[in-house]
Short mmCIF file of C-alpha atoms and ligand atoms in Angstrom, two decimals:
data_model
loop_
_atom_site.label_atom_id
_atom_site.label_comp_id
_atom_site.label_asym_id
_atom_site.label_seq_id
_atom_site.Cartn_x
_atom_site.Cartn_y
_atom_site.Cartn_z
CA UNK A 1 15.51 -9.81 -2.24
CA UNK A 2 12.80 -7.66 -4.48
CA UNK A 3 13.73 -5.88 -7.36
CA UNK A 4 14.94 -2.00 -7.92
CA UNK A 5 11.81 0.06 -8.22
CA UNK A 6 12.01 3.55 -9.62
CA UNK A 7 8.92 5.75 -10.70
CA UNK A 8 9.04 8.19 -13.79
CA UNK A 9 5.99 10.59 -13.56
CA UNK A 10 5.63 13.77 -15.10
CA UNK A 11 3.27 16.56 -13.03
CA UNK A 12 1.68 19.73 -13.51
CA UNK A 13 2.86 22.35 -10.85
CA UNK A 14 -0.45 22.48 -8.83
CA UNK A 15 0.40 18.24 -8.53
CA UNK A 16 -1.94 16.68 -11.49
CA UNK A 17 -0.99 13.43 -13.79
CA UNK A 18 -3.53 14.20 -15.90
CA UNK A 19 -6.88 15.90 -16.74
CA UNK A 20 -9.77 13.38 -15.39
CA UNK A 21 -10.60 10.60 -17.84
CA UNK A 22 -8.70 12.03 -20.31
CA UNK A 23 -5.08 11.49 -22.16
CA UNK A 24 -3.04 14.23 -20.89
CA UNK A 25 0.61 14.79 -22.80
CA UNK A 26 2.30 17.23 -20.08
CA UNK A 27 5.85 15.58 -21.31
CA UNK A 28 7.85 17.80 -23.73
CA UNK A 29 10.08 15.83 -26.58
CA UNK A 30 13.55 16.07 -24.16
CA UNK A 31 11.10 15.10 -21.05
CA UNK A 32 9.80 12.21 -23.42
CA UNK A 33 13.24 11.26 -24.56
CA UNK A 34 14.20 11.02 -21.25
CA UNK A 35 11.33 8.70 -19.83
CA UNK A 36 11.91 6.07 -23.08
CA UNK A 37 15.85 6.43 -21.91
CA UNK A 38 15.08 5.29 -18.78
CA UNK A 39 12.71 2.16 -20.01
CA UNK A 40 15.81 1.03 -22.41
CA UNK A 41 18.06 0.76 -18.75
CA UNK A 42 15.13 -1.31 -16.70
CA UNK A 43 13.94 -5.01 -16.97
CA UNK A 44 10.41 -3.83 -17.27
CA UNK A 45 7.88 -0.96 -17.27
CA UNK A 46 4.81 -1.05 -14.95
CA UNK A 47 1.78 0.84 -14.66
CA UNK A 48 -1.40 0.47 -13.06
CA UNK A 49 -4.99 -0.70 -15.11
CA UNK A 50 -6.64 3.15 -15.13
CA UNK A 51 -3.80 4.23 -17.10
CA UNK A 52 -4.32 0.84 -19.86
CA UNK A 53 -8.01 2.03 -19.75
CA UNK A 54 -7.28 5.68 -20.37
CA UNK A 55 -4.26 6.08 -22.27
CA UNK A 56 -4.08 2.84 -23.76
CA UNK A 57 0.08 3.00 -24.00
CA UNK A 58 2.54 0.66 -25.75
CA UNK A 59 5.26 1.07 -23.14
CA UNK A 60 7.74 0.18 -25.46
CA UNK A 61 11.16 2.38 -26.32
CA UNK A 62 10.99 4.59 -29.10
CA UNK A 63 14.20 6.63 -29.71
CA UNK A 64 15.43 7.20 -33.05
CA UNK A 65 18.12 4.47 -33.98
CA UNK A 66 17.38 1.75 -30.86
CA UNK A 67 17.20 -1.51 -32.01
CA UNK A 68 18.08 -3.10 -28.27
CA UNK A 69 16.03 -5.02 -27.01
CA UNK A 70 12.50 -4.01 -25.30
CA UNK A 71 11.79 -4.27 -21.60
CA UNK A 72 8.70 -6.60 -20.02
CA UNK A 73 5.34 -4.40 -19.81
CA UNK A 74 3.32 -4.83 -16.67
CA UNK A 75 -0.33 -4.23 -16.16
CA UNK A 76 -1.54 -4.29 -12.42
CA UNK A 77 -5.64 -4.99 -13.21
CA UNK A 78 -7.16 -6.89 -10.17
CA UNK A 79 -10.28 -7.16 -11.27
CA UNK A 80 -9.57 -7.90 -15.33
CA UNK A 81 -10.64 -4.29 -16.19
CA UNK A 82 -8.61 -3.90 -19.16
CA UNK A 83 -9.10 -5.38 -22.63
CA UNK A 84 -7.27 -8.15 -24.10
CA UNK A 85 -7.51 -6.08 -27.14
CA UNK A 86 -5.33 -3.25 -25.56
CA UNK A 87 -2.08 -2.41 -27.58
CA UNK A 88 -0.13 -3.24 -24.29
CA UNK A 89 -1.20 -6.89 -24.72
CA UNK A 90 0.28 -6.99 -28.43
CA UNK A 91 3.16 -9.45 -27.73
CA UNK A 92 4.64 -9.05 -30.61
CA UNK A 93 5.57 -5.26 -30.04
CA UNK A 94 7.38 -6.54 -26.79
CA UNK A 95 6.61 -9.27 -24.14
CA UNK A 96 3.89 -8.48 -21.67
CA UNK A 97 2.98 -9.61 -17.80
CA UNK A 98 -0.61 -8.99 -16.38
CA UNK A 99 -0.74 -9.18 -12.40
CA UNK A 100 -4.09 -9.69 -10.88
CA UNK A 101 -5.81 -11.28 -7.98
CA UNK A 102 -5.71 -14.96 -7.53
CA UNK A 103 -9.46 -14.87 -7.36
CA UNK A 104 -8.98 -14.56 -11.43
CA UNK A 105 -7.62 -17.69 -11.80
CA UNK A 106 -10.08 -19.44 -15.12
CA UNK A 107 -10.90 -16.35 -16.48
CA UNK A 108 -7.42 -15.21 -18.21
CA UNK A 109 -7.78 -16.86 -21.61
CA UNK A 110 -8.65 -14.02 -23.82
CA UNK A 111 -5.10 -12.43 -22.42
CA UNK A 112 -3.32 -15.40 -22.85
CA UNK A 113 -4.45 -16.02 -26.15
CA UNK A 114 -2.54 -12.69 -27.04
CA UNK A 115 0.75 -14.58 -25.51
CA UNK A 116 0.50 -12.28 -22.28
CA UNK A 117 2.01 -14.06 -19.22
CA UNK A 118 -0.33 -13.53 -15.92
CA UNK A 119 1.40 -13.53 -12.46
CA UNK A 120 -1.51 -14.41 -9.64
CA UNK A 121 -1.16 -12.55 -6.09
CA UNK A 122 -3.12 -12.49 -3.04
CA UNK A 123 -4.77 -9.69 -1.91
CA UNK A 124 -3.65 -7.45 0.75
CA UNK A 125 -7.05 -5.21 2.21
CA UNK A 126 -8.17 -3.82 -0.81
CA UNK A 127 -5.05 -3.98 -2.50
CA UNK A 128 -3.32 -6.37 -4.35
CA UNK A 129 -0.27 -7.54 -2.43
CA UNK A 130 2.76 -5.74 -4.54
CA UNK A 131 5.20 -7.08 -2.37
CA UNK A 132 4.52 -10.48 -3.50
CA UNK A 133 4.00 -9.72 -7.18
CA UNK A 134 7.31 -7.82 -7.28
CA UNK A 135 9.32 -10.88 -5.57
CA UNK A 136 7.03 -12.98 -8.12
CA UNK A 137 8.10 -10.81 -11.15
CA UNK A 138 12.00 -11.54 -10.12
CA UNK A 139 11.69 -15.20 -9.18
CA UNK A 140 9.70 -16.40 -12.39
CA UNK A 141 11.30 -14.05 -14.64
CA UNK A 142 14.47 -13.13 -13.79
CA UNK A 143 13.15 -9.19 -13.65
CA UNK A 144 15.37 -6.82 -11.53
CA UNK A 145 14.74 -3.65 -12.35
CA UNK A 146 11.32 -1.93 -13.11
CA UNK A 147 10.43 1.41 -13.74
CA UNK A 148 6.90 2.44 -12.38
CA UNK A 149 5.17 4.78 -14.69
CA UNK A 150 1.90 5.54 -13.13
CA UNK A 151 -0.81 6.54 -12.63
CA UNK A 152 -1.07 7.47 -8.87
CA UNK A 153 -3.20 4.84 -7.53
CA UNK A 154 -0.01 2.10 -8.63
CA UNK A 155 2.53 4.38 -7.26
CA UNK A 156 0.55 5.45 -3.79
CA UNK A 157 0.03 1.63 -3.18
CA UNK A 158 3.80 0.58 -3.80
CA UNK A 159 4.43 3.41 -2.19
CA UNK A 160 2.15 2.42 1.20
CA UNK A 161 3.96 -1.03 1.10
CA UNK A 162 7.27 0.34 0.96
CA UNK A 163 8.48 -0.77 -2.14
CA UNK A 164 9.81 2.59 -3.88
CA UNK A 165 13.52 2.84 -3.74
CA UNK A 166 13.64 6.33 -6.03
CA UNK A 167 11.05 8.79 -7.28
CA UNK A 168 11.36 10.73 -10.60
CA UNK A 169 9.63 13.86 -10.70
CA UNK A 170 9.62 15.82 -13.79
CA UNK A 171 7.55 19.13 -12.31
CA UNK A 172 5.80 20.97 -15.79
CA UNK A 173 5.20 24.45 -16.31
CA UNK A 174 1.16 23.89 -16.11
CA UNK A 175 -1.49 24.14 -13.74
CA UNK A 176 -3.88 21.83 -14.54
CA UNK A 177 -6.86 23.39 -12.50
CA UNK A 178 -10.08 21.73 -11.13
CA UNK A 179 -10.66 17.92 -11.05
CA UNK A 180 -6.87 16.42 -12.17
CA UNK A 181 -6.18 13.26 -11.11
CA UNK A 182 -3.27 13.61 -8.34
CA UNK A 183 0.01 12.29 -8.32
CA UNK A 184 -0.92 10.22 -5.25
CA UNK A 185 -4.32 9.20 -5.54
CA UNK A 186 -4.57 7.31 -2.17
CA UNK A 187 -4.34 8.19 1.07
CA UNK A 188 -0.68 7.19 2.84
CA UNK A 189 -1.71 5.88 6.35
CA UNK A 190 1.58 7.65 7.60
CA UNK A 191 4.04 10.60 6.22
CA UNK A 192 6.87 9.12 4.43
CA UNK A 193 10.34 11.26 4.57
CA UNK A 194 11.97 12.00 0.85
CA UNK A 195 15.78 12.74 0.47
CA UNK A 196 16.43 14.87 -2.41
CA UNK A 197 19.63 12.64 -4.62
CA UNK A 198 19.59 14.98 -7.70
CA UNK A 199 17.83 17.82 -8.94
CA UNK A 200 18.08 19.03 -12.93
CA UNK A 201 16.82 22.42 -14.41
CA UNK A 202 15.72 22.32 -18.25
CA UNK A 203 15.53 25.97 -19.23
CA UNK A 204 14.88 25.22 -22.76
CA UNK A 205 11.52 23.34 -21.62
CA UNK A 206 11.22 24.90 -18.29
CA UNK A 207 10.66 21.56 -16.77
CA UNK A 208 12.49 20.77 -12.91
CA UNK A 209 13.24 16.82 -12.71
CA UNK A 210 13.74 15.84 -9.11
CA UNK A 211 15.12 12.85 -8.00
CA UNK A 212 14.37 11.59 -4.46
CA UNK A 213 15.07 8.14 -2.15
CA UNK A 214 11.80 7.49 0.33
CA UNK A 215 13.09 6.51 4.01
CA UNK A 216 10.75 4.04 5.37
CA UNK A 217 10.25 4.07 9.12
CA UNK A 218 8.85 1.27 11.05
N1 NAP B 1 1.73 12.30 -16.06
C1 NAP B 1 2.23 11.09 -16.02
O1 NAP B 1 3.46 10.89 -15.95
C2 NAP B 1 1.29 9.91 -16.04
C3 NAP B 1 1.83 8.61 -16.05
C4 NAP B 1 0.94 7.54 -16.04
C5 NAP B 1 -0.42 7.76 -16.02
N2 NAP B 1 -0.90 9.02 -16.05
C6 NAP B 1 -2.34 9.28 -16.01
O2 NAP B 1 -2.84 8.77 -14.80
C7 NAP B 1 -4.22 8.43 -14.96
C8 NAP B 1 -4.46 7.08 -14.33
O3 NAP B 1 -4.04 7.13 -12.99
P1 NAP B 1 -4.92 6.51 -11.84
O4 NAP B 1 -4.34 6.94 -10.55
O5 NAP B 1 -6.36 6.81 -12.12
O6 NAP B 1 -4.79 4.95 -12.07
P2 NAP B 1 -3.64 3.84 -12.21
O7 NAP B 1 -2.72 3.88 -11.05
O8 NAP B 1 -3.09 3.86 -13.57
O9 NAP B 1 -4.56 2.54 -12.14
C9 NAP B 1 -5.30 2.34 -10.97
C10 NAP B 1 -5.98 1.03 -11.04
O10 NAP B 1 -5.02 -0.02 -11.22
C11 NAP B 1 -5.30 -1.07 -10.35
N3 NAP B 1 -4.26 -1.06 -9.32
C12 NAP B 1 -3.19 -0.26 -9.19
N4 NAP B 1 -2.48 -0.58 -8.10
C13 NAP B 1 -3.13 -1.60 -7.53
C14 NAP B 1 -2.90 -2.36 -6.37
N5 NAP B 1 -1.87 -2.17 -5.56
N6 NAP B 1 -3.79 -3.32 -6.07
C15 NAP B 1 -4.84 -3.54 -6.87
N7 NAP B 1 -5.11 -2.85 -7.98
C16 NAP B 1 -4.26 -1.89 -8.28
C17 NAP B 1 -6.66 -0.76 -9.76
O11 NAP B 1 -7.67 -1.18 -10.66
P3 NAP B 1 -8.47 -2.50 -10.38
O12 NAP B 1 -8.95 -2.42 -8.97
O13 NAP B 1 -9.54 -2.55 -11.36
O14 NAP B 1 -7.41 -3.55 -10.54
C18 NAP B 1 -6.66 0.74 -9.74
O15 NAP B 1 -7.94 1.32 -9.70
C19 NAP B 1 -4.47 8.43 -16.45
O16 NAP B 1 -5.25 9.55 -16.78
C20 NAP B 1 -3.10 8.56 -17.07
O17 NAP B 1 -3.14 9.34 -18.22
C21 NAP B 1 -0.07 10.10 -16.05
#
């Protein structure tokens, strides 16, 4: 058993996250509302250490009124790239999970110092092994349901090891031109076959969310 994996990532029309190196907002309010809607329904939120470094998010859920409670945040950082002083590691916002390679084992102090939980994993090539940290994630803490949020090095690498069970696209009226950092930033070894489930028209924002299942084949 692994837990339900869904991504939630907003693109440009020509297929950008964001502009390189730099915090991108390419979400309108209802596109926003919708994303922190979607972290109040999962166990946790998980994104990947380039978006920490860049964007330095908080990952928590802010709609007006919610008082519920606030899902795990997860920071895949293999080789301890981010800093302990990130707002993602302020444990007192909401509880916090770094995943890195077991060859960091002795050098995790200054995150766990902040209260931050870390979950070790082999590695898998040049990639951590997600498969493992995801069965890790449920096991030790009882998570079930975890919303991916980018960037698209995490999402290209869950989804090489075949651990996406539904992509959210939220497709923004922008071209973001020369140099954007792509919604899949690594090369799949093999095509991998999308079924559209649901597709939604905003014609107030002009935004197109699709929703879509990834078959797997052997
Ligand atoms: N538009 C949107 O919805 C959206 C959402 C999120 C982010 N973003 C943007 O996306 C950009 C960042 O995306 P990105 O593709 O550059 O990076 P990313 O996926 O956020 O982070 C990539 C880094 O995380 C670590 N990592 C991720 N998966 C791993 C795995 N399976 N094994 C080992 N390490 C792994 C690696 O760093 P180490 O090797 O150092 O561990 C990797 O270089 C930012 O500009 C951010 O603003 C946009």
């Amino acid at each position: 058993m692994k837990p339900e994996i869904i991504t939630f990532t907003t693109i440009s029309l020509d297929g950008g996250i964001s502009r390189p190196g730099e915090k991108t907002r390419l979400s309108s309010s209802r596109d926003f509302e919708r994303q922190h809607l979607l972290r109040s329904m999962v166990d946790a939120v998980m994104v990947g250490a380039n978006t920490v470094l860049i964007d330095d998010p908080l990952l928590t859920v802010r709609l007006p009124g919610y008082s519920g409670r606030q899902p795990w945040r997860i920071v895949i950082d293999s080789r301890l790239r981010t800093s302990p002083e990130a707002r993602v590691y302020d444990t007192s916002k909401a509880p916090t999970i770094l995943v890195t390679s077991n060859e960091n084992k002795g050098k995790v102090s200054g995150y766990e110092a902040r209260g931050v939980r870390v979950v070790f994993v082999n590695k898998q090539g040049e990639w951590l092994d997600l498969d493992e940290a995801v069965r890790k994630l449920m096991d030790e803490y009882g998570i079930r349901k975890i919303l991916v949020e980018g960037g698209g090095v995490l999402i290209g690498t869950l989804l090489m090891q075949g651990l996406i069970d539904e992509l959210i696209v939220t497709i923004s009226p922008v071209l973001l031109g020369k140099n954007k950092t792509p919604y899949i930033r690594v090369e799949l070894d093999k095509p991998i076959k999308l079924l559209l489930e649901k597709a939604e028209i905003d014609r107030v924002t002009g935004e197109i969310t699709l929703h879509y299942r990834p078959v797997y084949t052997a």
